[in-house]
Short mmCIF file of C-alpha atoms in Angstrom, two decimals:
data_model
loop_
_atom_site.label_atom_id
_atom_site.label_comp_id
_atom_site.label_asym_id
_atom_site.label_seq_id
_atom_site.Cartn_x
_atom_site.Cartn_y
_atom_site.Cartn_z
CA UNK A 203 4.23 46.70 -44.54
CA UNK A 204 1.17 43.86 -44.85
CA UNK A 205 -1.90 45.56 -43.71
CA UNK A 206 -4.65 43.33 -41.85
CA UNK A 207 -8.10 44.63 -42.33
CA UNK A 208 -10.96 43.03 -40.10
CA UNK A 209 -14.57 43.20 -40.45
CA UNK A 210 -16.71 43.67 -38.82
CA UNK A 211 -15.06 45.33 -36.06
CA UNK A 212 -17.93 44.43 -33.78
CA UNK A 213 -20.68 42.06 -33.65
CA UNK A 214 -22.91 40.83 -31.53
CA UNK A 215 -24.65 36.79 -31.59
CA UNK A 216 -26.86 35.18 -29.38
CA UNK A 217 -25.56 31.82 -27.71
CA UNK A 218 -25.86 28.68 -30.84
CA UNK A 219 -25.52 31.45 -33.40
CA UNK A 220 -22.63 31.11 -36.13
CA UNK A 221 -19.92 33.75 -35.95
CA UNK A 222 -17.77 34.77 -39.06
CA UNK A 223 -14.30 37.37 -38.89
CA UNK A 224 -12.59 38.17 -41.64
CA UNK A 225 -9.39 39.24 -41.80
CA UNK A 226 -8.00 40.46 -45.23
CA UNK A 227 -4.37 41.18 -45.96
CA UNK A 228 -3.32 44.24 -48.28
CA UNK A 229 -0.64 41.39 -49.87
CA UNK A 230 -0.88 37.67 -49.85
CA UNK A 231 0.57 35.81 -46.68
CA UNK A 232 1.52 32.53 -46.32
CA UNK A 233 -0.33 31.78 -42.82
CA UNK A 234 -3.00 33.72 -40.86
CA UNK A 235 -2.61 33.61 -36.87
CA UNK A 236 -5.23 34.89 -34.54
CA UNK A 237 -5.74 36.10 -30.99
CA UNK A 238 -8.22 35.96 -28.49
CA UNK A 239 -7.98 38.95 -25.76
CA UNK A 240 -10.73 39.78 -22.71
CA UNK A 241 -10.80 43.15 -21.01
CA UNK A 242 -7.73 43.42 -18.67
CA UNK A 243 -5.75 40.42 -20.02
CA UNK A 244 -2.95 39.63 -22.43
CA UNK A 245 -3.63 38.53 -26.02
CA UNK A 246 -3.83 34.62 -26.19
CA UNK A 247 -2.89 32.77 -29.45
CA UNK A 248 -6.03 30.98 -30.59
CA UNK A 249 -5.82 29.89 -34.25
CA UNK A 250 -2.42 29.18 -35.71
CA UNK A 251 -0.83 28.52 -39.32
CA UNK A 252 -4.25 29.46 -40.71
CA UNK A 253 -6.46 26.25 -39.18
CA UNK A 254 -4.86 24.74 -36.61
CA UNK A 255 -6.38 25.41 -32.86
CA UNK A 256 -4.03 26.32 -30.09
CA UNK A 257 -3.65 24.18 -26.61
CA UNK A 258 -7.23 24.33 -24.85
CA UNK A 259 -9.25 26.16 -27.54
CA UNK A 260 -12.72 24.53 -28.26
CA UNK A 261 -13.21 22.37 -31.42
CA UNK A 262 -16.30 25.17 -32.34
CA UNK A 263 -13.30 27.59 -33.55
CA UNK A 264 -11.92 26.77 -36.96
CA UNK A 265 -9.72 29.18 -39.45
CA UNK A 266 -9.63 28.81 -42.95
CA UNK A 267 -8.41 30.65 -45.95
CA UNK A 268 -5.85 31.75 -48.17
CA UNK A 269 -3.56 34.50 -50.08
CA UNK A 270 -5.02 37.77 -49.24
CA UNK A 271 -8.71 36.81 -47.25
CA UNK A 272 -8.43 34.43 -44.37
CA UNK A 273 -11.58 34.07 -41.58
CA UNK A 274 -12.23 32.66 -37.96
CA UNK A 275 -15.23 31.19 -37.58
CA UNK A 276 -17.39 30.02 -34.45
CA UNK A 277 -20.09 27.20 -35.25
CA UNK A 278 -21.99 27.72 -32.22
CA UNK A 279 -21.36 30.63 -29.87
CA UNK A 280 -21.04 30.35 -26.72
CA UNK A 281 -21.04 33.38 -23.73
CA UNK A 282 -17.29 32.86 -22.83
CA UNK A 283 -16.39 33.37 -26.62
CA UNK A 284 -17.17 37.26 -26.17
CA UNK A 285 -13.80 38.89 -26.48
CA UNK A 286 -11.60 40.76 -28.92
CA UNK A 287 -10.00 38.90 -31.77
CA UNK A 288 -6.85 39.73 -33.63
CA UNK A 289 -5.50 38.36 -36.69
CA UNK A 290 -1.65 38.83 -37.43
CA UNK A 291 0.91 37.85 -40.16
CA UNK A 292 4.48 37.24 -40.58
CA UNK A 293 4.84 36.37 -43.85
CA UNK A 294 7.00 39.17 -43.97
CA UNK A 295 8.53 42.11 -41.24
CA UNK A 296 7.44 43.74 -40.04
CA UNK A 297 4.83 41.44 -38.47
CA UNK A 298 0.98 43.07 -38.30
CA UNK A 299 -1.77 42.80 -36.63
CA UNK A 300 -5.62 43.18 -37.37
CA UNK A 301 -7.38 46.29 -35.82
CA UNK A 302 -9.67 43.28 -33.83
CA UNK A 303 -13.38 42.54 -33.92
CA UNK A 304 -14.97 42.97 -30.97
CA UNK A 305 -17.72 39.85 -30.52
CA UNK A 306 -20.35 41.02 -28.09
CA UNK A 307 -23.05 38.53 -26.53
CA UNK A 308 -26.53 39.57 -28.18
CA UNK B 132 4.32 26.68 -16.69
CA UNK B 133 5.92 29.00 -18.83
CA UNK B 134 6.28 32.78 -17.32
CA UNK B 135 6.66 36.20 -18.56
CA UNK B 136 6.97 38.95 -16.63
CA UNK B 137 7.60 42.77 -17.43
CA UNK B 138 8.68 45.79 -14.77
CA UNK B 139 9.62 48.82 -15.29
CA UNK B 140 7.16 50.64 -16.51
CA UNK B 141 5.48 53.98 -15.49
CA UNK B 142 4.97 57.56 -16.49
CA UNK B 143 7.82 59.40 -17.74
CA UNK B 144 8.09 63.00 -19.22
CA UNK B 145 9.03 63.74 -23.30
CA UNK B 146 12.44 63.33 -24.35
CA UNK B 147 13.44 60.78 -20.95
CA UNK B 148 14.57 57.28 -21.16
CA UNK B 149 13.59 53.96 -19.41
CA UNK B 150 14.14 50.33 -19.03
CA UNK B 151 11.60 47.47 -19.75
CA UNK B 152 12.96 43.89 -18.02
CA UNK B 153 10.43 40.80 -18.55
CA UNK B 154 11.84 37.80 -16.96
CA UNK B 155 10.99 34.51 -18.04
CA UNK B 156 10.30 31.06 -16.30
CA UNK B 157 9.10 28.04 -16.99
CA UNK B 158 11.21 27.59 -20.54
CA UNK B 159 14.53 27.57 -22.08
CA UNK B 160 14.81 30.93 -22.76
CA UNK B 161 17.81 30.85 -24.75
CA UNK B 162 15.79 28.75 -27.59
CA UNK B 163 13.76 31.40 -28.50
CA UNK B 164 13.01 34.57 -30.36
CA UNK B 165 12.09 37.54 -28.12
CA UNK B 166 10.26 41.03 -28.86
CA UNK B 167 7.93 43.47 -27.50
CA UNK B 168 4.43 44.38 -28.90
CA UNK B 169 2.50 47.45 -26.98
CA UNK B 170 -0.65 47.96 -27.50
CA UNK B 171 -3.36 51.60 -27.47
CA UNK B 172 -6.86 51.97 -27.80
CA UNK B 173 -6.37 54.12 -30.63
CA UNK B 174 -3.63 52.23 -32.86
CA UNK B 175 -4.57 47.97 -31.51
CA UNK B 176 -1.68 45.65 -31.26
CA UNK B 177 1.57 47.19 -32.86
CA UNK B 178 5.16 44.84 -33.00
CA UNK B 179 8.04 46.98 -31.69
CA UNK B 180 10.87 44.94 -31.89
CA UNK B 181 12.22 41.26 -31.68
CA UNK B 182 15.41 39.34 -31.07
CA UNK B 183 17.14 36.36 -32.56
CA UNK B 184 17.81 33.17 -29.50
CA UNK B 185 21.15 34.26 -29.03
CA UNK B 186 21.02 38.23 -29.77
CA UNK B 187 23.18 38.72 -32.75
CA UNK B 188 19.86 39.60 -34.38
CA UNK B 189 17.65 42.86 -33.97
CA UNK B 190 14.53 44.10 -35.53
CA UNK B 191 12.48 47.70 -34.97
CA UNK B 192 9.47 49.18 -35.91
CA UNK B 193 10.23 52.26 -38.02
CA UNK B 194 9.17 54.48 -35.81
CA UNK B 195 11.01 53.28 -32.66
CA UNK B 196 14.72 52.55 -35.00
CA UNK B 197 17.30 55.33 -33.04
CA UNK B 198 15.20 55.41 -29.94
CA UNK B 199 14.62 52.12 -28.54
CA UNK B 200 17.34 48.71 -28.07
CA UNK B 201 15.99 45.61 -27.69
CA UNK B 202 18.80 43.60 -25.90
CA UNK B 203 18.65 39.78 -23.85
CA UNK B 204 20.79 38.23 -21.26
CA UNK B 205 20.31 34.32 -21.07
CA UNK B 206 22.26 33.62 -18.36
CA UNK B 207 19.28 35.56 -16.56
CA UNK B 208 16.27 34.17 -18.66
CA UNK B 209 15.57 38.13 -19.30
CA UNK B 210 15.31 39.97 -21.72
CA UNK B 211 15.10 44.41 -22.18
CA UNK B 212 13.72 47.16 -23.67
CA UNK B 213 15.75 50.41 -23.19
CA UNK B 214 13.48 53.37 -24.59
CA UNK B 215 15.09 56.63 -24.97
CA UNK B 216 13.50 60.15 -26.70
CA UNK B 217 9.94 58.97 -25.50
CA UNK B 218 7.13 60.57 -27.41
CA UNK B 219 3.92 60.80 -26.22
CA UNK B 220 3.10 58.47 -29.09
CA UNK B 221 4.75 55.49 -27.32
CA UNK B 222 2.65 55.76 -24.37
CA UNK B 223 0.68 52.28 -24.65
CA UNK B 224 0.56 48.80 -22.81
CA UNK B 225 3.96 46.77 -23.58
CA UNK B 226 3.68 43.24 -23.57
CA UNK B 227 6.77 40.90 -23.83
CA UNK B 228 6.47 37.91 -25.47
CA UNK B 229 7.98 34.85 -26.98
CA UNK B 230 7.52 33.95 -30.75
CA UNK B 231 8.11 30.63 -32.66
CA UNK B 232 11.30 30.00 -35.14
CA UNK B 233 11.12 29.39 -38.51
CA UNK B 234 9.01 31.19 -41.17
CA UNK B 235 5.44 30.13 -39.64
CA UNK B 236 6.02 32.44 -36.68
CA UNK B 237 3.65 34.25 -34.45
CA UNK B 238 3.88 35.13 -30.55
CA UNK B 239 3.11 32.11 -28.61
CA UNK B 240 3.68 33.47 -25.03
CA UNK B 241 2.79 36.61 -23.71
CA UNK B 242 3.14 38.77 -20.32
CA UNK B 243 0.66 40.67 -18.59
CA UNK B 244 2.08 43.78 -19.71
CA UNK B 245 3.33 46.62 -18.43
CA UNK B 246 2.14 49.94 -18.81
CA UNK B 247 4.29 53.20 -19.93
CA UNK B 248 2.90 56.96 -19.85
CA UNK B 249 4.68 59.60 -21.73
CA UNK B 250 3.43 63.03 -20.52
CA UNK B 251 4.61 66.36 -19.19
#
């Protein structure tokens, strides 16, 4: 089994401030996918095959990487960006996720 | 607007069974890949199981293999998740969602979950 590794698991930014996760995979994977979840909802997809931005996510989100370290980063943050964030493979089963990063507003 | 929506949940003593139904709208259900993730403060977002469009296929999580059955009826647009031997482990969130073919595949759809308690 792939194991996803995140860091940090929280942070907190002020509104305009970059934002960095990492999510690093115990073997290499083909394609990272991430998740965006708030308190009381259902995970959302928010970054698929590694860079590409799901239906309604803002153009400030962009995923990058490769192999075994992949990353989700936010240009300028912005207060409804504070949420949980998940990354998750399936380069091989059983699919994995990420223990999450929780981004707090500073 | 695509739909998922999971009942059956609910607390349930060690060692008893019961049924998880999500029903889906919106989509042609019989086009896509179905499984169940739960989720726990303690362990995050976990896969359980998934099956192929038209069933033939099943996949488990190690620790569910003998216990649960993942099973789907299209005519209904629904899909199942008979649990049996519940531990006190599986007491989490279980979400039912939809994932993408091919090999770049992830869960694009999810319910609102449904919430199981395993405790004397």
């Amino acid at each position: 089994e792939i194991v996803l590794t995140q860091s940090p698991t929280t942070i907190a930014a002020s509104p305009g401030e970059k934002v960095t996760i990492t999510c690093r995979a115990s073997s290499s994977v083909s394609y990272m996918y991430w998740y965006q979840q708030k308190p009381g909802a259902s995970p959302k997809p928010w970054i698929y095959d590694t860079s590409k931005l799901a239906s309604g996510v803002p153009n400030r989100f962009s995923g990058s990487g490769s192999g075994t370290s992949y990353s989700l980063t936010i240009n300028t943050m912005e207060t409804e960006d504070a949420a949980t964030y998940y990354c998750q493979q399936w380069s091989s089963t059983p699919p994995t996720f990420g223990g999450g990063t929780k981004l707090e507003l500073k | 607007e695509v739909q998922l929506v999971e009942s059956g949940g609910g607390l349930v003593q060690p060692g008893r069974s019961l049924k998880l139904s999500c029903a889906a709208s919106g989509f042609t259900f019989s086009n896509y890949g179905m499984a169940w993730v739960r989720q726990t403060p303690t362990k995050g977002l976990e896969w359980v199981a998934s099956i192929s469009t038209g069933g033939g296929n099943t996949y488990y999580r190690d620790s569910v293999k003998g216990r649960f059955t993942i099973s789907r009826d299209n005519a209904k647009n629904t899909q199942y998740l008979q649990m049996d031997s519940l531990r006190s482990e599986d007491t989490a969130t279980y979400y039912c969602a939809s994932f993408t073919s091919g090999y770049r595949r992830y869960f694009d759809y999810w319910g609102q979950g449904v919430m199981v308690t395993v405790s004397s």
